[in-house]
CSV table of C-alpha atoms in Angstrom, one decimal:
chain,number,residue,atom,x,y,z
A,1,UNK,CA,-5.4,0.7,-36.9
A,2,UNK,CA,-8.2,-1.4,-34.4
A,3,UNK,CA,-7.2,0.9,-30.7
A,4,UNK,CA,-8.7,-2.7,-29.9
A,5,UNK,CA,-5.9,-4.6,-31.0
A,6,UNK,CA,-3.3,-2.6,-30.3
A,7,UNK,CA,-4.2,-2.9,-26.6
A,8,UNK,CA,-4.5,-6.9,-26.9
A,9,UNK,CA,-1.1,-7.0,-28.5
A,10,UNK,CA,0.5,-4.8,-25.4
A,11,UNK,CA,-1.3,-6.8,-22.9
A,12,UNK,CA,0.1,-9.9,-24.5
A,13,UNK,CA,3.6,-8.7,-24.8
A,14,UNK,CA,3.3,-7.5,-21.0
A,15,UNK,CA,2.2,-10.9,-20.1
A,16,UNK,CA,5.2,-12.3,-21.9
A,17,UNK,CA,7.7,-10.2,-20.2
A,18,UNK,CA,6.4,-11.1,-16.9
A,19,UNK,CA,6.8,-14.6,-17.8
A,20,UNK,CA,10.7,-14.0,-19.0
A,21,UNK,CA,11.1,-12.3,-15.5
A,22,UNK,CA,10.1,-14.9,-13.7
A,23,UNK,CA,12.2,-17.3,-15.4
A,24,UNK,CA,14.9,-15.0,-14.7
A,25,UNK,CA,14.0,-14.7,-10.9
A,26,UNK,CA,13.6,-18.5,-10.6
A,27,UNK,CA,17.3,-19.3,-12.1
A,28,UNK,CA,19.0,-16.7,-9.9
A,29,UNK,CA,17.1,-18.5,-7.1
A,30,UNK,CA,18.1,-21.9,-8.2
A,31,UNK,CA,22.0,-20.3,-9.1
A,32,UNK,CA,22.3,-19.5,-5.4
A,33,UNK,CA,21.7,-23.0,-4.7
A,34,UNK,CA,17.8,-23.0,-3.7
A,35,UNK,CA,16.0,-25.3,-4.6
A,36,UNK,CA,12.5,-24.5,-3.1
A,37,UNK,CA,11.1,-21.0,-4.1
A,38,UNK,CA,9.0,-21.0,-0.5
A,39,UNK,CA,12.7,-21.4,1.7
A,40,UNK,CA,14.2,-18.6,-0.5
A,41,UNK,CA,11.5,-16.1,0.2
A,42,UNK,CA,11.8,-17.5,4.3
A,43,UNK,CA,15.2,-16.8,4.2
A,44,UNK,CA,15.2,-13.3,2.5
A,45,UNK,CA,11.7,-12.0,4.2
A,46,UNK,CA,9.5,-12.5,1.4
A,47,UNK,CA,6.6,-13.1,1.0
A,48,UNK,CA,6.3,-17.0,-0.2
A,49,UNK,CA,3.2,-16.6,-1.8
A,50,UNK,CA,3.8,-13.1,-3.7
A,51,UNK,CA,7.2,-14.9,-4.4
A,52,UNK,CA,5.9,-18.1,-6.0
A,53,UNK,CA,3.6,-15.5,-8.1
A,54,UNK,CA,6.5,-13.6,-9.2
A,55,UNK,CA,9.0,-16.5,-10.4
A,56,UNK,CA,5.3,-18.1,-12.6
A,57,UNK,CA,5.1,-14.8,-14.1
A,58,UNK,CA,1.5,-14.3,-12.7
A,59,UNK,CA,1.4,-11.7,-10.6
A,60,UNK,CA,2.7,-7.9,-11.8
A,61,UNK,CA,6.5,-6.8,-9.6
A,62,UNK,CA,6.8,-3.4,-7.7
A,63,UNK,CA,9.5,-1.5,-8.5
A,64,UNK,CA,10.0,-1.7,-4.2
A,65,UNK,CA,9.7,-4.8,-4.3
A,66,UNK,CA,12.5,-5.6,-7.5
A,67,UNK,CA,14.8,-3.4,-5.2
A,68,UNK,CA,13.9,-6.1,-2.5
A,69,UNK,CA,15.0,-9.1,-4.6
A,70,UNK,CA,17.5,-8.1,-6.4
A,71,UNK,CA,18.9,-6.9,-2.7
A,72,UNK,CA,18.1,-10.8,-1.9
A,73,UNK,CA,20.7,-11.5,-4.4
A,74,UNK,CA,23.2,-9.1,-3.3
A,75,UNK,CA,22.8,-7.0,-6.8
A,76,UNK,CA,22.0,-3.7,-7.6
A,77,UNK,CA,18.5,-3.3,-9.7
A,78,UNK,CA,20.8,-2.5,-12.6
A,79,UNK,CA,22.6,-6.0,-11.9
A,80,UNK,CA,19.7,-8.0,-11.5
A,81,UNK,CA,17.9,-7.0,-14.6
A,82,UNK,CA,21.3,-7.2,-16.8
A,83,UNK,CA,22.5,-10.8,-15.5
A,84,UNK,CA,22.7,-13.3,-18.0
A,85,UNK,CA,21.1,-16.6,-17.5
């Protein structure tokens, strides 16, 4: 097998997942009644702009800063990854 392709097809599943994250970070924001990504990160000391990356699935999550937002949502890490939506 192409080492080559291998590593495009984890890079493209990596991207995905960061994509189905974000979707999952944007409807807990909108569950708890938010509608504007920018007030949520205000009100929880986030940064807006690393926020706004996060929910668009463009910018790669630090397992600190998971802990921080699934805090944000008064969840454990377990909780916030498990939650339906």
């Amino acid at each position: 097998m192409d080492k080559g392709k291998v590593a495009d097809n984890s890079q493209l599943n990596s991207d995905q997942e960061l994509i189905e994250l974000g979707r999952r970070i944007r409807a807990l924001r909108i569950s708890k009644g938010y509608k504007s990504a920018e007030k949520f990160a205000l009100d929880h000391n986030l940064s807006r702009v690393h926020y706004g990356r996060w929910e668009a699935g463009k910018k790669n999550i630090t397992y600190k800063s998971l802990l921080v937002l699934a805090r944000a949502h008064g969840m454990t890490l377990a909780e916030f990854l498990a939650v339906e939506i």
